[in-house]
Short mmCIF file of C-alpha atoms in Angstrom, two decimals:
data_model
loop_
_atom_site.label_atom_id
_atom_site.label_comp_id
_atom_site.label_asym_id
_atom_site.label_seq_id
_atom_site.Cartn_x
_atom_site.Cartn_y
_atom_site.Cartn_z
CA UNK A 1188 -18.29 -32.35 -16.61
CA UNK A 1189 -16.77 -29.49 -14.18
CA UNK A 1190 -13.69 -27.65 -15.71
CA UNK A 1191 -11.70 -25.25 -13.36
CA UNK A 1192 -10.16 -21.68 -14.95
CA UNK A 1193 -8.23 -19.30 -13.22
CA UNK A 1194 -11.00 -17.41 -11.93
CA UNK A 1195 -14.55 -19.85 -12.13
CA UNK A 1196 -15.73 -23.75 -12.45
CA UNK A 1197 -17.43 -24.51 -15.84
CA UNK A 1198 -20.05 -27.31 -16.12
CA UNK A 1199 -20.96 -28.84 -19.32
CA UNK A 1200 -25.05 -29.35 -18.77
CA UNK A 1201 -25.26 -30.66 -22.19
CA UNK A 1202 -23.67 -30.25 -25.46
CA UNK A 1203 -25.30 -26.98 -26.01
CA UNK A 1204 -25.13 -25.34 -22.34
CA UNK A 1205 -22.47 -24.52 -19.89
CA UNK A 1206 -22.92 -23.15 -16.33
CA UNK A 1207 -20.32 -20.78 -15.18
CA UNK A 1208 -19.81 -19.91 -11.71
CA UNK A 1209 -17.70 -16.95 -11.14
CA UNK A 1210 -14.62 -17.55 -7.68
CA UNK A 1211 -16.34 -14.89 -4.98
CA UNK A 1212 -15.60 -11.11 -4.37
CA UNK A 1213 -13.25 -10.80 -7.46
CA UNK A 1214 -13.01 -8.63 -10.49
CA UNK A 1215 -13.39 -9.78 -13.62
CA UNK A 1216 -10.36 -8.84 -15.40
CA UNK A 1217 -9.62 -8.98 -19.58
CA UNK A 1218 -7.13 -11.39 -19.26
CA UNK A 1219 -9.67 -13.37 -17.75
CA UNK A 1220 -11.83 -12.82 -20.49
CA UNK A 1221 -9.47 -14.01 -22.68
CA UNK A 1222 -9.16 -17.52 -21.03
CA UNK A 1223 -13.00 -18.11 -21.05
CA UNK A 1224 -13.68 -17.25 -24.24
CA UNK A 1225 -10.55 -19.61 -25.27
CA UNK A 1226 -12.00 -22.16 -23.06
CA UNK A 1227 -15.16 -21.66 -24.81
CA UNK A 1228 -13.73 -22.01 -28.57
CA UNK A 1229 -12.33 -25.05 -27.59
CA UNK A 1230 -15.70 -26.45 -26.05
CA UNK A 1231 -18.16 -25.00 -28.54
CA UNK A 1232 -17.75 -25.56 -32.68
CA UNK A 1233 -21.53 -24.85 -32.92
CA UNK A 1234 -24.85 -23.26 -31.17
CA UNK A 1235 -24.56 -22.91 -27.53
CA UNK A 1236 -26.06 -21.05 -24.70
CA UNK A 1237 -24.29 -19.64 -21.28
CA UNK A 1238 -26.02 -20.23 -17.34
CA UNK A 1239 -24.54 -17.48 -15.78
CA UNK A 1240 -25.09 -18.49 -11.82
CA UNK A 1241 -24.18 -15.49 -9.75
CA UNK A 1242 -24.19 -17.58 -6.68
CA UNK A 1243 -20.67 -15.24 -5.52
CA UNK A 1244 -20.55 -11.62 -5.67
CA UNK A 1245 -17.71 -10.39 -8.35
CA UNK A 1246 -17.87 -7.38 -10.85
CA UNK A 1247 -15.39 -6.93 -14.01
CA UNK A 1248 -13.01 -4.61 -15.06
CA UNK A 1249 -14.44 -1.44 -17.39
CA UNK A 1250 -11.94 -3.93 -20.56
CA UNK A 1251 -13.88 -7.23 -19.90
CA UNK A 1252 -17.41 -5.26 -19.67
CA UNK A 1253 -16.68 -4.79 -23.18
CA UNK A 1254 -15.00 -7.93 -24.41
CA UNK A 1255 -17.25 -10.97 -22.17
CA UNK A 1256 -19.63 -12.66 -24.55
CA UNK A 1257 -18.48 -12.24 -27.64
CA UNK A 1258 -18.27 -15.76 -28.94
CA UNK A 1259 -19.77 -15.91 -32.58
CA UNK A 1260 -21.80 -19.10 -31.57
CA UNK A 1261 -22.75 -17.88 -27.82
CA UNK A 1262 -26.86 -17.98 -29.05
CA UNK A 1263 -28.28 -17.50 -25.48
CA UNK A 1264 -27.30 -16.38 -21.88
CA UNK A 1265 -29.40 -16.58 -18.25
CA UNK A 1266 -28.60 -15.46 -15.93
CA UNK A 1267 -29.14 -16.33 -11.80
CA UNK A 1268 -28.86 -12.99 -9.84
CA UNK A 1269 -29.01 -14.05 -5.98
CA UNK A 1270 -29.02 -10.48 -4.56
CA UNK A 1271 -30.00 -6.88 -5.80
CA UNK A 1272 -25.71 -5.83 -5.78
CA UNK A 1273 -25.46 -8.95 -8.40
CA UNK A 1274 -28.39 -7.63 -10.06
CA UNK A 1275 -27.30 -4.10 -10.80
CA UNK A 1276 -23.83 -5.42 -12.43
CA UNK A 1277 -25.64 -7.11 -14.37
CA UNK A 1278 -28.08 -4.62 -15.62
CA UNK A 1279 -24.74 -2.31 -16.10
CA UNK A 1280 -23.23 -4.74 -18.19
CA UNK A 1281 -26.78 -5.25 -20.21
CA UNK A 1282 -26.88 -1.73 -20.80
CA UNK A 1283 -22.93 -0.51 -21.96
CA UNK A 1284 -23.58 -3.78 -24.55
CA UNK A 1285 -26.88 -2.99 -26.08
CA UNK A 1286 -25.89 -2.52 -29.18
CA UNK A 1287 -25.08 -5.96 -29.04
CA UNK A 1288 -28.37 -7.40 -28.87
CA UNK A 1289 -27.53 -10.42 -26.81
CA UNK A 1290 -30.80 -12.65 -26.68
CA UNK A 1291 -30.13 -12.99 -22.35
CA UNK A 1292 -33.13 -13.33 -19.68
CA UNK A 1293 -32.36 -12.66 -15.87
CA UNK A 1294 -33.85 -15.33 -13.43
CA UNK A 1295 -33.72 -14.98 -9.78
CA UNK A 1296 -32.25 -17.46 -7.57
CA UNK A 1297 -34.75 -16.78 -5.28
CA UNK A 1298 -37.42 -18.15 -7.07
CA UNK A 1299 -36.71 -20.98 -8.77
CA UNK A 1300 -34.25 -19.58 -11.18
CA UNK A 1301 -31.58 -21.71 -11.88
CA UNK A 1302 -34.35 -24.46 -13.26
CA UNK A 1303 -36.15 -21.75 -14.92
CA UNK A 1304 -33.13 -20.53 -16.84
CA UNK A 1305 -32.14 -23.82 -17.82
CA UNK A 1306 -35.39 -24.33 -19.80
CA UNK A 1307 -35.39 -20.83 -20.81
CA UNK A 1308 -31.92 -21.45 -22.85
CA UNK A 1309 -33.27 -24.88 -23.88
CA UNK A 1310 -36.11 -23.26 -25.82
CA UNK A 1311 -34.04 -20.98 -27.07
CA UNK A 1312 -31.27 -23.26 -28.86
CA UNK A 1313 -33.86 -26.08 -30.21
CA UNK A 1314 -31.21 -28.35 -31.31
CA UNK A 1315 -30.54 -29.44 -27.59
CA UNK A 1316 -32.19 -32.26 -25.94
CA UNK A 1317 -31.84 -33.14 -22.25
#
């Protein structure tokens, strides 16, 4: 089931995974934030895991950096980097949020990633099936 925000589609994989893909050459912005972790609150009451498909280019704003991912039930996150540019925000974002200790893998679109994060994040919240 595809749900539309402000600023990327949602699909519900399964009870326990959404796939977000990000609207092209945009910046992330708090607000933004804000409505996907709403969204998300409102989807998820238990376990779940994020498939971040970078299929656009977009970066975020030095606020959302910080705030993205920050759901107490978020248990997972893959993520599909297409391109090296994707790929470095990314790693920037890893990096200022370490001290988080977010359990997320990085895939690459180029090889098979999408289907390889999917299982990844299946693995990793046990409770899902499908």
């Amino acid at each position: 089931m595809k749900h539309q925000l402000s600023f990327a589609t949602i699909t519900l994989l399964n009870d326990h995974i959404a796939e977000v893909v990000v609207n092209k050459d945009i910046e992330v912005s708090l607000e933004m934030t804000e409505e996907f972790e709403a969204f998300l609150a409102d989807k998820f009451n238990h376990a779940f895991g994020l498939l971040i498909n970078k299929i656009h280019y977009y970066d975020f704003s030095f606020e959302a950096k910080l705030s993205i991912g920050s759901h107490a039930n978020l248990k997972a996150i893959a993520i599909v980097n297409y391109n090296e540019k994707s790929e470095l925000v990314t790693n920037s974002i890893v990096k200022l949020r370490k001290i988080d200790g977010w359990n997320l893998k990085s895939f690459s679109g180029l090889d098979l990633g999408w289907q390889q994060a999917f299982t990844w994040l299946k693995k990793e919240l046990p409770t899902v099936s499908g």
